XYZ file of C-alpha atoms in Angstrom:
155
model
C -88.199 41.072 5.894
C -87.935 37.923 6.743
C -91.149 34.778 7.184
C -90.170 32.074 9.144
C -91.358 28.708 7.711
C -91.306 24.874 9.066
C -90.900 21.620 7.160
C -91.398 18.970 9.344
C -89.578 20.337 11.815
C -86.821 22.257 9.835
C -86.925 26.484 9.750
C -86.482 27.943 7.192
C -86.045 31.848 6.136
C -88.043 33.341 2.640
C -87.160 36.422 1.934
C -89.388 38.748 0.878
C -88.543 41.277 -1.957
C -90.690 44.295 -1.901
C -88.881 45.488 1.148
C -86.152 47.825 0.648
C -84.744 50.907 2.652
C -82.717 53.206 0.097
C -82.686 55.614 2.826
C -80.644 53.753 4.828
C -76.581 54.278 4.237
C -75.365 51.066 4.995
C -77.748 49.496 2.076
C -75.052 49.491 -0.810
C -77.826 48.152 -3.090
C -75.677 48.476 -6.592
C -79.016 47.094 -8.908
C -79.046 43.419 -8.245
C -75.870 42.604 -6.159
C -73.127 44.227 -3.737
C -69.889 43.767 -5.078
C -67.832 44.107 -1.383
C -63.732 43.819 -2.211
C -63.846 41.553 -5.085
C -62.785 42.583 -8.463
C -65.366 42.233 -11.031
C -63.229 39.234 -12.524
C -62.780 37.376 -9.225
C -66.846 37.786 -8.402
C -67.028 36.633 -12.256
C -64.995 33.883 -11.224
C -67.088 31.965 -8.623
C -70.145 32.380 -10.938
C -71.928 28.569 -11.771
C -73.970 25.762 -10.442
C -72.416 24.223 -7.619
C -73.772 20.333 -7.062
C -73.863 18.461 -2.909
C -76.390 17.875 -0.702
C -77.549 19.080 2.847
C -78.361 17.025 5.787
C -80.996 17.993 8.089
C -81.613 15.056 11.472
C -79.825 12.261 9.053
C -81.405 12.803 5.683
C -79.957 14.092 3.063
C -81.229 16.357 0.567
C -79.678 17.106 -3.168
C -78.957 20.499 -3.544
C -77.296 23.080 -6.380
C -75.875 26.137 -5.212
C -76.292 28.615 -8.335
C -74.432 31.668 -7.850
C -74.607 34.172 -10.796
C -74.856 38.139 -11.764
C -78.176 38.011 -10.714
C -77.033 36.659 -7.350
C -77.735 33.731 -5.813
C -79.790 30.719 -5.349
C -80.120 27.485 -3.051
C -82.253 24.564 -4.841
C -82.819 21.815 -2.793
C -85.005 18.859 -3.012
C -86.146 20.115 0.595
C -86.360 23.910 0.052
C -85.101 27.085 -2.722
C -84.584 30.509 -1.166
C -82.930 33.602 -3.771
C -81.127 36.274 -2.792
C -80.231 39.158 -5.001
C -78.259 41.066 -2.935
C -74.905 39.532 -2.317
C -70.792 40.592 -0.529
C -68.500 39.709 -1.447
C -65.650 39.784 0.308
C -61.534 37.716 0.644
C -61.169 35.830 3.413
C -57.635 35.515 5.434
C -56.936 31.959 4.053
C -57.608 32.515 0.372
C -60.911 31.121 0.530
C -63.809 34.163 -0.318
C -67.249 34.397 1.236
C -70.536 36.003 -0.380
C -73.168 36.563 2.467
C -76.825 37.396 0.842
C -79.214 39.468 1.844
C -82.641 40.805 1.162
C -83.423 44.030 -1.120
C -83.180 46.591 1.650
C -80.947 45.189 5.437
C -77.887 46.331 6.000
C -75.286 44.604 4.787
C -72.332 46.099 6.950
C -73.559 43.646 9.568
C -73.190 39.906 9.172
C -75.607 38.217 7.137
C -78.580 36.026 9.167
C -79.866 34.229 6.044
C -77.383 32.085 3.549
C -73.428 32.550 3.875
C -71.334 30.895 0.798
C -67.184 30.089 0.960
C -65.502 29.424 -1.912
C -62.379 27.784 -2.636
C -60.784 27.756 -6.309
C -57.720 25.678 -7.779
C -56.395 25.717 -10.831
C -58.542 22.326 -11.886
C -61.671 23.038 -9.619
C -64.144 25.354 -7.534
C -65.963 23.963 -4.642
C -68.000 25.789 -2.075
C -69.723 25.353 1.605
C -72.975 26.819 1.882
C -74.383 28.130 5.612
C -78.023 28.476 6.051
C -77.778 30.581 8.908
C -81.061 29.710 10.739
C -80.319 26.060 10.015
C -76.754 25.599 11.033
C -77.549 24.343 14.456
C -79.793 20.964 12.982
C -78.122 21.065 9.814
C -74.742 19.525 8.035
C -73.589 21.582 4.449
C -71.261 19.013 2.162
C -68.703 20.606 0.181
C -70.685 21.300 -3.413
C -68.488 21.280 -6.963
C -68.830 23.793 -9.623
C -70.321 21.305 -12.631
C -72.746 21.744 -14.835
C -75.610 24.165 -15.362
C -78.816 23.905 -13.258
C -81.266 22.912 -15.697
C -84.419 23.249 -13.224
C -84.077 19.908 -11.846
C -85.754 20.678 -8.002
C -88.273 23.315 -9.606
C -92.139 23.610 -8.485
């Protein structure tokens, strides 16, 4: 289930981890993540902290996207969202896609929450997140993998 919250005219979606539907055959919840079509090594190559910003109505907010084996968390001076069910896939252009779901959601459909497109090169890793409910009112900058997240935007 998704609950909508409004902060200064900005709509955000917060997940409810208590909801699950293990009887749904479309849900492929393997513990904390859905692997999709990536090998374990490819998936692990995406892990890390990606630093950037998002802009809403002309105001820029610092952000860090934390990608790991336990899911994806978007940490920001504006909001925080975490997802433990993630489906990874390869795009035809050589990039990777991670789609974030609430526990029990149908992962055979496109996410209605957060998607992240990753580009890996020999010297760097970048990603572009998209908070789906905000995509018409927000701009998401390319985030670059860097230092580990140390709680800068918590609490």
